[in-house]
Amino acid sequence: MNAPQHNMTHWAERVDMAAAFRWTARLNMHEGVANHFSYAINDDGSKFLMNPNQMHFARIKASDMIEVDANDPDTLSGPNAPDPTAWGLHGGMHRLVPHARCAMHVHSIHATVLASLADSTLPPIDQNCCTFFNRIIVDNDYGGLAFEDEGARCAAQFTDPKKKVMVMGNHGILIIGATVAETFNRLYYFERAAETYIRALQTGQPLRVIPDDIAEKTARELEEYPDQDTRHLTELKAILDEEGSTYAN
């Protein structure tokens, strides 16, 4: 990994975000040059790091991350400024949801299939699905592109700190967390859980649903499992480093 660029703040977070972008692309959970990840860098969430507009996830480097300032009217007119939908969704989350330090929005295939069903709930049919038991917001009121009003509408639904996943009906998913590693880990396992559920539905066979008390117990045990999120991202960065990736440049 390259040494920190001392003229840039929050270098460690930039590197973590770049690694998450690269791995999201590798897993085909991206949307070409659309979708965004962000990380708040001040207490009130008015400033945050975000990927440049229209840059493919597979090419993003730590030094590419832009700093968005809600209090600076020139932010959205600067080089590589985020598009209005990115500003609307992520700006709303960081300003209105204090525990949303990091936010990741994608249209990954299986999560988006789930978001397209009339019933977008995720039943606890395996351990990964149990991770999200009673921890998902299902938004049934898709309002078009996520400009500022739509972003604020979505953010207003994150009233329960336990719920850090939003299935955005007819759209995709929005994942929040305290760190990049935590948020990416949640994003990864939600897509895995959604894939298991969608593939199970495709068999046409009855589902073996885990009882609520066991599902909740499993969810709590997974929440308390030590350091999985940081170890997960650390291992991914190690793989990228061994491959000579430029993500940390």
C-alpha positions as MATLAB code, in Angstrom:
seq = 'MNAPQHNMTHWAERVDMAAAFRWTARLNMHEGVANHFSYAINDDGSKFLMNPNQMHFARIKASDMIEVDANDPDTLSGPNAPDPTAWGLHGGMHRLVPHARCAMHVHSIHATVLASLADSTLPPIDQNCCTFFNRIIVDNDYGGLAFEDEGARCAAQFTDPKKKVMVMGNHGILIIGATVAETFNRLYYFERAAETYIRALQTGQPLRVIPDDIAEKTARELEEYPDQDTRHLTELKAILDEEGSTYAN';
ca = [
       0.000    0.000    0.000;
       1.309    3.438   -0.871;
       2.200    5.925    1.854;
      -0.497    8.443    2.854;
      -0.841   11.569    0.755;
      -0.209   14.174    3.431;
      -2.030   16.900    1.542;
      -5.265   14.907    1.825;
      -7.271   14.425    4.996;
      -8.815   11.148    6.176;
      -6.405    9.070    4.134;
      -7.189    5.763    5.886;
     -10.896    6.201    5.162;
     -10.148    7.096    1.546;
      -8.139    3.888    1.163;
     -10.889    1.801    2.775;
     -13.492    3.348    0.501;
     -11.371    2.760   -2.597;
     -10.934   -0.894   -1.648;
     -14.686   -1.242   -1.118;
     -15.360    0.282   -4.543;
     -12.888   -2.064   -6.222;
     -14.317   -5.159   -4.546;
     -17.900   -4.141   -5.256;
     -16.974   -3.932   -8.933;
     -15.243   -7.308   -8.781;
     -18.391   -8.901   -7.387;
     -20.498   -7.263  -10.127;
     -22.527   -5.406   -7.518;
     -21.933   -2.073   -9.252;
     -23.956   -0.131  -11.811;
     -21.249    0.946  -14.242;
     -20.559    4.611  -13.556;
     -23.599    5.120  -11.322;
     -24.192    4.545   -7.570;
     -22.224    6.062   -4.701;
     -20.500    5.424   -1.383;
     -19.907    8.224    1.119;
     -18.289    8.802    4.494;
     -19.022   11.726    6.839;
     -15.922   13.589    8.051;
     -17.458   16.063   10.488;
     -19.869   15.733   13.394;
     -22.994   17.131   11.763;
     -22.534   15.261    8.487;
     -22.392   18.383    6.355;
     -19.011   17.310    4.974;
     -18.382   13.892    3.500;
     -16.150   11.995    1.131;
     -17.704   10.534   -2.021;
     -16.667    8.959   -5.301;
     -16.308   11.322   -8.265;
     -19.242   11.578  -10.617;
     -19.326    9.031  -13.455;
     -16.120    7.159  -12.525;
     -16.292    3.373  -12.734;
     -15.963    1.595   -9.378;
     -13.187   -0.603  -10.804;
     -10.903    2.423  -11.343;
     -11.463    4.487   -8.206;
      -8.392    5.336   -6.126;
      -8.075    6.823   -2.643;
      -6.893   10.126   -4.086;
      -9.939   10.327   -6.376;
     -12.374   10.760   -3.498;
     -13.940   14.211   -3.451;
     -14.931   16.184   -0.367;
     -18.501   17.440   -0.444;
     -19.478   20.386    1.755;
     -23.174   21.065    2.236;
     -22.398   24.579    3.387;
     -20.349   25.477    0.326;
     -22.525   26.467   -2.652;
     -19.639   25.785   -5.044;
     -19.348   22.116   -4.060;
     -21.730   20.857   -6.719;
     -20.073   22.906   -9.442;
     -16.494   21.792   -8.776;
     -14.481   19.228  -10.760;
     -16.020   15.738  -10.646;
     -18.785   17.053   -8.377;
     -21.441   14.487   -7.462;
     -24.619   14.497   -9.471;
     -27.735   15.946   -7.792;
     -29.157   12.503   -6.991;
     -25.988   11.472   -5.156;
     -26.027   14.724   -3.224;
     -29.727   14.345   -2.448;
     -29.541   10.799   -1.091;
     -26.200   10.862    0.701;
     -26.464   14.454    1.856;
     -29.843   13.682    3.410;
     -28.507   10.598    5.179;
     -25.447   12.287    6.662;
     -27.297   15.418    7.757;
     -30.377   13.724    9.209;
     -29.156   10.341   10.519;
     -26.382   10.837   13.107;
     -25.354    7.164   13.145;
     -24.985    7.078    9.345;
     -21.280    7.912    9.203;
     -20.911    5.780    6.095;
     -23.582    5.160    3.435;
     -23.440    2.798    0.473;
     -26.061    2.719   -2.268;
     -26.035    0.105   -5.021;
     -28.380   -1.656   -7.422;
     -26.824   -5.088   -6.879;
     -28.713   -7.803   -8.715;
     -30.290   -9.930   -6.002;
     -31.033   -7.087   -3.606;
     -32.695   -5.209   -6.459;
     -34.739   -8.269   -7.387;
     -35.881   -8.334   -3.745;
     -36.714   -4.628   -4.014;
     -38.852   -5.399   -7.077;
     -41.122   -7.931   -5.360;
     -44.543   -6.936   -4.025;
     -43.332   -8.237   -0.663;
     -39.715   -7.097   -0.234;
     -39.207   -8.546    3.237;
     -36.354  -11.014    3.742;
     -37.421  -14.080    5.743;
     -34.827  -15.801    7.974;
     -34.155  -18.920    5.924;
     -30.416  -19.186    6.621;
     -27.741  -17.678    8.834;
     -27.005  -14.765    6.506;
     -30.683  -13.892    6.309;
     -30.885  -14.036   10.114;
     -28.255  -11.293   10.239;
     -30.928   -8.863    9.051;
     -33.923  -10.168   11.003;
     -35.968   -7.166   12.235;
     -33.133   -4.958   10.990;
     -34.423   -3.878    7.579;
     -36.480   -0.898    6.462;
     -38.632   -1.643    3.438;
     -39.452    1.541    1.557;
     -42.592    1.029   -0.505;
     -42.901    4.607   -1.715;
     -40.396    5.005   -4.532;
     -40.544    8.639   -5.602;
     -38.292    8.778   -8.639;
     -34.677    9.880   -8.791;
     -33.189   10.619   -5.373;
     -33.020   14.390   -5.500;
     -32.916   16.261   -2.212;
     -36.582   15.766   -1.236;
     -36.395   12.041   -1.952;
     -33.162   11.758    0.019;
     -34.737   13.464    3.016;
     -37.794   11.191    2.750;
     -35.572    8.115    2.837;
     -33.461    9.446    5.704;
     -36.556   10.114    7.822;
     -37.243    6.371    7.944;
     -33.995    5.548    9.775;
     -35.462    6.170   13.217;
     -34.455    2.808   14.726;
     -30.643    2.616   15.162;
     -30.884   -1.165   14.924;
     -32.092   -0.933   11.306;
     -29.175   -0.124    9.013;
     -30.452   -1.552    5.736;
     -33.088    0.007    3.517;
     -34.610   -2.027    0.728;
     -35.570    0.799   -1.597;
     -38.645   -0.534   -3.354;
     -38.299   -0.541   -7.166;
     -34.802    0.892   -6.802;
     -32.010   -0.901   -4.913;
     -30.552   -0.846   -1.424;
     -29.040    1.688    0.957;
     -26.715    0.466    3.711;
     -25.394    2.587    6.581;
     -22.817    2.071    9.311;
     -20.271    3.665   11.591;
     -17.216    2.790    9.487;
     -16.402    1.849    5.916;
     -15.538   -1.706    6.975;
     -18.780   -2.180    8.896;
     -20.909   -0.793    6.091;
     -19.211   -2.775    3.332;
     -19.424   -5.981    5.369;
     -23.158   -5.394    5.788;
     -23.548   -4.639    2.077;
     -21.715   -7.825    1.114;
     -23.705  -10.121    3.384;
     -27.023   -8.548    2.499;
     -26.433   -9.323   -1.166;
     -25.471  -12.886   -0.204;
     -28.639  -13.240    1.876;
     -30.815  -11.813   -0.900;
     -29.249  -14.222   -3.388;
     -29.996  -17.215   -1.161;
     -33.620  -16.117   -0.808;
     -34.151  -15.396   -4.505;
     -32.591  -18.717   -5.511;
     -34.716  -20.539   -2.929;
     -37.849  -18.932   -4.393;
     -36.787  -20.090   -7.851;
     -36.977  -23.740   -6.777;
     -40.711  -23.386   -6.198;
     -40.349  -25.521   -3.067;
     -41.633  -24.543    0.409;
     -39.179  -22.481    2.443;
     -37.730  -23.714    5.743;
     -38.143  -20.515    7.791;
     -36.208  -20.213   11.057;
     -38.384  -19.390   14.108;
     -38.377  -15.741   15.156;
     -36.675  -16.327   18.508;
     -33.802  -18.247   16.924;
     -33.502  -15.684   14.126;
     -33.256  -12.833   16.646;
     -30.754  -14.767   18.780;
     -28.616  -15.412   15.692;
     -28.788  -11.755   14.638;
     -27.576  -10.625   18.069;
     -24.775  -13.195   18.088;
     -23.585  -12.025   14.680;
     -23.714   -8.371   15.763;
     -21.451   -9.224   18.683;
     -19.042  -11.369   16.673;
     -15.657   -9.675   17.140;
     -13.884   -7.791   14.373;
     -15.372   -9.628   11.396;
     -15.975   -6.421    9.460;
     -12.461   -5.040    9.912;
     -10.856   -8.418    9.226;
     -12.981   -8.806    6.090;
     -11.881   -5.491    4.593;
      -8.279   -6.000    5.719;
      -8.164   -9.302    3.850;
      -9.624   -7.732    0.720;
      -7.029   -4.957    0.833;
      -4.302   -7.572    1.256;
      -5.497   -9.357   -1.887;
      -5.567   -6.084   -3.815;
      -2.079   -5.212   -2.548;
      -0.710   -8.604   -3.629;
      -2.175   -8.024   -7.082;
      -0.493   -4.633   -7.376;
      -3.768   -2.725   -7.424;
      -3.669    1.071   -7.616;
      -6.639    1.510   -5.238;
      -4.466    2.985   -2.455;
      -2.806    5.587   -4.682;
];
